[in-house]
């Protein structure tokens, strides 16, 4: 143990010499969704230490522990996962429960996290009171003028869009879902909806709402993945070079789809071949052993 400790930060290790105490400590401190591996002995019920033989069984130690299990529903499990992600970003210990993210108070749901974003026409920071009134579980805002009585629900940030992207990346990293990203000049939403309806027959499936496929829509959609989704389907749009590259670096799809190449947004490219090259950026971020699905009838196939 002393040899191992030379190479490990003291803040990242427990040094417990008694095997039974170590097993109990690990189980007692575990969070929901965590897995504990008790390794080294397996089926053996004896341990040789110098010239002694100690009777010890990992199975018996674990079976004797009085587990106090809390029954948690799906929403509570989403609360817990979001709490872990939020602590990674803001390192806050006292946080209100939330599930789901919204930037629009017109469609916000109870217990959603409302991310106040300043746009060209509206400033989301002006709608914080409305979000709270509609039952928002938490608020992300750069504003310093929010009343103190709601202090416990406010997470202050310097840049709301940066926060949204950070949250989306971590949500994607925590997800065990098979992820599909769809781009193309036409048919993205239709194909997304068809694929979602098909995959619902095989497990919980989430897809980006409406045509949420830009620099805000993609991270919002990713952030709304649930811990138990088996499939996630996301649209990816673009109007210029590097846009798909940036968005799919967050999505990290297992399967990418390019529906077709057309003249949409041709004003931002020299020619239609430039559009084809920009759409092909999706290929760069497909996961190892992943798949790209192309339209063989398209002249840029």
Short mmCIF file of C-alpha atoms in Angstrom, two decimals:
data_model
loop_
_atom_site.label_atom_id
_atom_site.label_comp_id
_atom_site.label_asym_id
_atom_site.label_seq_id
_atom_site.Cartn_x
_atom_site.Cartn_y
_atom_site.Cartn_z
CA UNK A 1 0.00 0.00 0.00
CA UNK A 2 2.82 2.40 0.84
CA UNK A 3 4.36 1.82 -2.57
CA UNK A 4 1.04 2.65 -4.27
CA UNK A 5 0.53 5.75 -2.16
CA UNK A 6 3.75 7.27 -3.51
CA UNK A 7 2.01 7.73 -6.87
CA UNK A 8 -1.47 8.86 -5.74
CA UNK A 9 -2.61 12.29 -4.57
CA UNK A 10 -3.52 12.11 -0.85
CA UNK A 11 -6.83 13.85 -1.58
CA UNK A 12 -7.86 11.08 -3.96
CA UNK A 13 -7.36 7.97 -1.85
CA UNK A 14 -8.43 6.17 1.32
CA UNK A 15 -5.70 4.02 2.87
CA UNK A 16 -7.52 1.32 4.87
CA UNK A 17 -5.50 -1.75 5.90
CA UNK A 18 -8.42 -3.81 7.20
CA UNK A 19 -10.13 -5.48 4.23
CA UNK A 20 -13.54 -5.76 5.89
CA UNK A 21 -13.48 -2.08 6.90
CA UNK A 22 -12.39 -1.08 3.39
CA UNK A 23 -15.30 -2.94 1.77
CA UNK A 24 -17.83 -1.44 4.20
CA UNK A 25 -16.40 2.07 3.69
CA UNK A 26 -16.65 1.78 -0.09
CA UNK A 27 -20.28 0.63 0.05
CA UNK A 28 -21.30 3.19 2.66
CA UNK A 29 -19.83 6.11 0.66
CA UNK A 30 -21.17 5.06 -2.75
CA UNK A 31 -23.61 7.25 -4.64
CA UNK A 32 -26.57 5.91 -6.57
CA UNK A 33 -25.65 4.76 -10.10
CA UNK A 34 -22.09 3.91 -8.96
CA UNK A 35 -20.61 0.42 -9.22
CA UNK A 36 -18.19 -1.02 -6.66
CA UNK A 37 -15.75 -3.72 -7.77
CA UNK A 38 -14.44 -5.84 -4.89
CA UNK A 39 -11.44 -7.53 -6.45
CA UNK A 40 -8.52 -9.73 -5.44
CA UNK A 41 -10.09 -12.75 -3.72
CA UNK A 42 -13.13 -13.87 -5.66
CA UNK A 43 -14.45 -17.19 -4.33
CA UNK A 44 -11.62 -17.70 -1.82
CA UNK A 45 -12.49 -17.73 1.91
CA UNK A 46 -8.93 -17.70 3.26
CA UNK A 47 -6.14 -15.14 3.08
CA UNK A 48 -2.48 -15.96 3.65
CA UNK A 49 -0.59 -13.20 5.46
CA UNK A 50 3.07 -14.04 6.19
CA UNK A 51 2.82 -17.27 8.24
CA UNK A 52 -0.84 -16.79 9.16
CA UNK A 53 -4.01 -18.04 7.49
CA UNK A 54 -6.93 -15.64 8.01
CA UNK A 55 -10.49 -16.78 7.45
CA UNK A 56 -12.18 -14.04 5.43
CA UNK A 57 -14.88 -14.04 2.74
CA UNK A 58 -15.78 -10.97 0.70
CA UNK A 59 -19.23 -12.43 -0.03
CA UNK A 60 -19.96 -12.95 3.67
CA UNK A 61 -18.80 -9.43 4.53
CA UNK A 62 -21.10 -7.91 1.90
CA UNK A 63 -24.06 -10.14 2.79
CA UNK A 64 -23.86 -9.07 6.46
CA UNK A 65 -24.07 -5.37 5.62
CA UNK A 66 -27.45 -3.86 6.41
CA UNK A 67 -28.18 -1.95 3.21
CA UNK A 68 -30.49 1.02 3.61
CA UNK A 69 -31.72 1.51 0.07
CA UNK A 70 -33.80 4.48 -0.89
CA UNK A 71 -36.34 3.88 -3.60
CA UNK A 72 -35.82 6.49 -6.30
CA UNK A 73 -37.99 7.17 -9.30
CA UNK A 74 -36.85 8.24 -12.75
CA UNK A 75 -37.10 11.96 -12.05
CA UNK A 76 -35.05 11.65 -8.85
CA UNK A 77 -32.35 9.77 -10.76
CA UNK A 78 -32.25 12.57 -13.34
CA UNK A 79 -31.99 15.05 -10.45
CA UNK A 80 -28.97 13.18 -9.14
CA UNK A 81 -27.20 12.98 -12.50
CA UNK A 82 -27.77 16.69 -13.16
CA UNK A 83 -26.46 17.49 -9.68
CA UNK A 84 -23.22 15.62 -10.42
CA UNK A 85 -22.80 17.47 -13.73
CA UNK A 86 -23.52 20.84 -12.15
CA UNK A 87 -20.99 20.23 -9.38
CA UNK A 88 -18.37 19.52 -12.04
CA UNK A 89 -19.09 22.89 -13.65
CA UNK A 90 -19.75 25.16 -10.67
CA UNK A 91 -18.54 23.12 -7.67
CA UNK A 92 -21.58 24.09 -5.62
CA UNK A 93 -22.74 21.87 -2.76
CA UNK A 94 -26.24 23.22 -2.12
CA UNK A 95 -28.27 23.02 -5.32
CA UNK A 96 -31.96 22.81 -6.09
CA UNK A 97 -33.20 19.75 -7.93
CA UNK A 98 -33.91 20.15 -11.63
CA UNK A 99 -34.43 18.05 -14.72
CA UNK A 100 -34.62 19.32 -18.26
CA UNK A 101 -33.24 22.58 -19.64
CA UNK A 102 -35.09 25.48 -21.26
CA UNK A 103 -34.21 28.93 -22.59
CA UNK A 104 -37.82 29.91 -23.32
CA UNK A 105 -40.28 30.76 -20.52
CA UNK A 106 -43.19 30.19 -22.92
CA UNK A 107 -42.47 26.45 -22.99
CA UNK A 108 -40.68 25.96 -19.65
CA UNK A 109 -41.89 23.08 -17.46
CA UNK A 110 -41.89 22.54 -13.71
CA UNK A 111 -38.43 21.81 -12.25
CA UNK A 112 -36.64 22.78 -15.49
CA UNK A 113 -33.31 24.60 -15.39
CA UNK A 114 -33.87 27.97 -17.05
CA UNK A 115 -30.77 29.30 -18.81
CA UNK A 116 -31.11 33.04 -19.35
CA UNK A 117 -29.47 33.96 -22.66
CA UNK A 118 -29.17 37.42 -24.16
CA UNK A 119 -30.10 37.33 -27.86
CA UNK A 120 -30.45 39.89 -30.62
CA UNK A 121 -34.07 40.71 -29.83
CA UNK A 122 -34.63 39.52 -26.25
CA UNK A 123 -32.65 39.21 -23.05
CA UNK A 124 -33.53 36.07 -21.10
CA UNK A 125 -32.32 37.70 -17.90
CA UNK A 126 -35.47 39.85 -17.99
CA UNK A 127 -37.64 36.71 -17.76
CA UNK A 128 -36.11 35.14 -14.63
CA UNK A 129 -39.11 36.12 -12.47
CA UNK A 130 -41.47 34.56 -15.01
CA UNK A 131 -39.43 31.34 -15.06
CA UNK A 132 -39.54 31.09 -11.26
CA UNK A 133 -43.28 31.75 -11.26
CA UNK A 134 -43.77 28.85 -13.68
CA UNK A 135 -41.87 26.50 -11.36
CA UNK A 136 -38.30 26.52 -12.67
CA UNK A 137 -36.13 24.42 -10.38
CA UNK A 138 -32.99 26.45 -10.99
CA UNK A 139 -31.86 29.55 -12.88
CA UNK A 140 -28.59 30.17 -14.71
CA UNK A 141 -28.05 33.89 -15.19
CA UNK A 142 -25.36 36.54 -15.44
CA UNK A 143 -27.67 39.11 -13.81
CA UNK A 144 -26.78 40.45 -10.35
CA UNK A 145 -30.14 42.16 -9.77
CA UNK A 146 -32.21 39.09 -8.85
CA UNK A 147 -33.97 39.33 -5.46
CA UNK A 148 -32.25 37.67 -2.50
CA UNK A 149 -35.25 35.51 -1.60
CA UNK A 150 -34.53 33.39 -4.69
CA UNK A 151 -30.79 33.24 -4.04
CA UNK A 152 -30.73 29.49 -3.47
CA UNK A 153 -32.13 28.87 -6.95
CA UNK A 154 -29.71 31.14 -8.81
CA UNK A 155 -26.48 29.99 -10.43
CA UNK A 156 -24.53 33.00 -11.62
CA UNK A 157 -22.24 32.63 -14.63
CA UNK A 158 -20.19 34.95 -16.81
CA UNK A 159 -21.44 33.44 -20.07
CA UNK A 160 -24.69 31.47 -20.31
CA UNK A 161 -23.90 29.95 -23.71
CA UNK A 162 -20.53 28.64 -22.45
CA UNK A 163 -22.34 27.11 -19.47
CA UNK A 164 -24.87 25.47 -21.80
CA UNK A 165 -22.12 23.94 -23.92
CA UNK A 166 -20.27 22.67 -20.85
CA UNK A 167 -23.43 21.08 -19.48
CA UNK A 168 -24.25 19.46 -22.84
CA UNK A 169 -20.74 17.97 -23.14
CA UNK A 170 -20.91 16.44 -19.67
CA UNK A 171 -24.45 15.15 -20.21
CA UNK A 172 -23.24 13.45 -23.40
CA UNK A 173 -20.27 11.95 -21.54
CA UNK A 174 -22.60 10.53 -18.86
CA UNK A 175 -25.03 9.03 -21.38
CA UNK A 176 -24.97 5.35 -22.31
CA UNK A 177 -27.35 5.91 -25.23
CA UNK A 178 -26.55 5.05 -28.82
CA UNK A 179 -26.33 8.48 -30.47
CA UNK A 180 -27.38 9.33 -34.04
CA UNK A 181 -26.67 12.68 -35.74
CA UNK A 182 -28.50 13.70 -38.91
CA UNK A 183 -27.47 16.46 -41.29
CA UNK A 184 -28.22 17.34 -44.91
CA UNK A 185 -29.76 20.09 -47.00
CA UNK A 186 -33.29 18.68 -46.73
CA UNK A 187 -35.22 15.99 -44.85
CA UNK A 188 -33.41 16.19 -41.50
CA UNK A 189 -36.52 16.65 -39.37
CA UNK A 190 -38.57 14.06 -41.27
CA UNK A 191 -35.82 11.44 -41.00
CA UNK A 192 -35.30 12.25 -37.33
CA UNK A 193 -39.01 11.73 -36.60
CA UNK A 194 -39.18 8.50 -38.60
CA UNK A 195 -36.09 7.13 -36.82
CA UNK A 196 -37.46 8.13 -33.42
CA UNK A 197 -40.79 6.37 -34.07
CA UNK A 198 -38.92 3.24 -35.17
CA UNK A 199 -36.47 3.11 -32.25
CA UNK A 200 -39.25 3.63 -29.68
CA UNK A 201 -40.04 -0.05 -30.33
CA UNK A 202 -36.63 -1.05 -28.95
CA UNK A 203 -36.16 1.24 -25.95
CA UNK A 204 -36.46 4.74 -24.51
CA UNK A 205 -35.68 7.18 -27.32
CA UNK A 206 -35.07 10.91 -27.13
CA UNK A 207 -34.77 13.26 -30.09
CA UNK A 208 -34.14 16.95 -30.52
CA UNK A 209 -37.49 18.83 -30.48
CA UNK A 210 -38.77 20.56 -33.62
CA UNK A 211 -35.73 21.68 -35.64
CA UNK A 212 -33.32 22.34 -32.77
CA UNK A 213 -30.18 22.04 -34.88
CA UNK A 214 -28.08 25.19 -34.38
CA UNK A 215 -25.52 26.44 -31.83
CA UNK A 216 -28.27 26.71 -29.18
CA UNK A 217 -30.62 23.94 -30.24
CA UNK A 218 -28.01 21.16 -30.24
CA UNK A 219 -26.66 21.75 -26.69
CA UNK A 220 -30.21 22.25 -25.36
CA UNK A 221 -31.27 18.95 -26.92
CA UNK A 222 -28.23 17.07 -25.58
CA UNK A 223 -28.78 18.55 -22.11
CA UNK A 224 -32.27 17.05 -22.05
CA UNK A 225 -31.09 13.46 -22.43
CA UNK A 226 -32.25 11.26 -19.53
CA UNK A 227 -29.98 8.84 -17.70
CA UNK A 228 -32.00 5.86 -19.00
CA UNK A 229 -32.39 6.84 -22.67
CA UNK A 230 -31.26 4.01 -24.89
CA UNK A 231 -31.19 6.06 -28.10
CA UNK A 232 -30.64 9.75 -28.84
CA UNK A 233 -31.28 11.33 -32.25
CA UNK A 234 -30.09 14.85 -33.04
CA UNK A 235 -30.40 17.16 -36.02
CA UNK A 236 -27.35 19.15 -37.07
CA UNK A 237 -27.77 22.25 -39.24
CA UNK A 238 -25.24 24.66 -40.67
CA UNK A 239 -24.93 27.89 -42.62
CA UNK A 240 -21.13 28.09 -42.86
CA UNK A 241 -17.88 26.12 -42.65
CA UNK A 242 -16.90 24.56 -39.26
CA UNK A 243 -20.42 24.75 -37.82
CA UNK A 244 -21.11 21.01 -38.15
CA UNK A 245 -17.59 20.23 -36.92
CA UNK A 246 -18.21 22.16 -33.70
CA UNK A 247 -21.70 20.77 -33.08
CA UNK A 248 -20.82 17.13 -33.71
CA UNK A 249 -17.75 17.43 -31.47
CA UNK A 250 -20.31 17.80 -28.65
CA UNK A 251 -22.76 15.19 -29.96
CA UNK A 252 -20.04 12.57 -30.64
CA UNK A 253 -22.40 10.33 -32.64
CA UNK A 254 -22.08 6.59 -33.09
CA UNK A 255 -24.01 6.89 -36.35
CA UNK A 256 -23.92 9.88 -38.71
CA UNK A 257 -26.34 10.48 -41.58
CA UNK A 258 -26.10 12.90 -44.51
CA UNK A 259 -29.50 12.97 -46.23
CA UNK A 260 -28.51 14.92 -49.36
CA UNK A 261 -26.64 17.96 -50.67
CA UNK A 262 -28.63 20.93 -51.96
CA UNK A 263 -28.27 24.67 -52.48
CA UNK A 264 -29.44 25.78 -49.02
CA UNK A 265 -27.14 28.55 -47.67
CA UNK A 266 -25.31 28.70 -51.00
CA UNK A 267 -24.78 32.43 -50.37
CA UNK A 268 -22.11 31.52 -47.78
CA UNK A 269 -20.16 29.19 -50.10
CA UNK A 270 -18.34 29.50 -53.41
CA UNK A 271 -20.28 26.60 -54.90
CA UNK A 272 -22.38 23.56 -54.00
CA UNK A 273 -19.24 21.44 -53.60
CA UNK A 274 -18.35 23.68 -50.65
CA UNK A 275 -21.68 22.76 -49.06
CA UNK A 276 -20.89 19.06 -49.56
CA UNK A 277 -17.52 19.48 -47.88
CA UNK A 278 -19.09 21.34 -44.94
CA UNK A 279 -21.73 18.62 -44.48
CA UNK A 280 -18.97 15.98 -44.51
CA UNK A 281 -17.50 17.50 -41.32
CA UNK A 282 -19.90 15.19 -39.45
CA UNK A 283 -17.65 12.26 -40.36
CA UNK A 284 -14.73 13.62 -38.31
CA UNK A 285 -16.55 13.24 -34.98
CA UNK A 286 -18.18 9.83 -35.38
CA UNK A 287 -17.07 7.51 -32.57
CA UNK A 288 -14.57 4.70 -33.10
CA UNK A 289 -16.18 1.76 -34.93
CA UNK A 290 -19.07 4.06 -35.85
CA UNK A 291 -20.99 4.32 -39.11
CA UNK A 292 -21.71 7.02 -41.69
CA UNK A 293 -24.88 6.56 -43.76
CA UNK A 294 -24.83 8.31 -47.13
CA UNK A 295 -27.32 8.83 -49.96
CA UNK A 296 -25.99 6.79 -52.87
CA UNK A 297 -28.21 8.68 -55.31
CA UNK A 298 -26.60 12.00 -54.38
CA UNK A 299 -23.97 13.20 -56.88
CA UNK A 300 -21.57 13.97 -54.01
CA UNK A 301 -21.82 10.42 -52.61
#
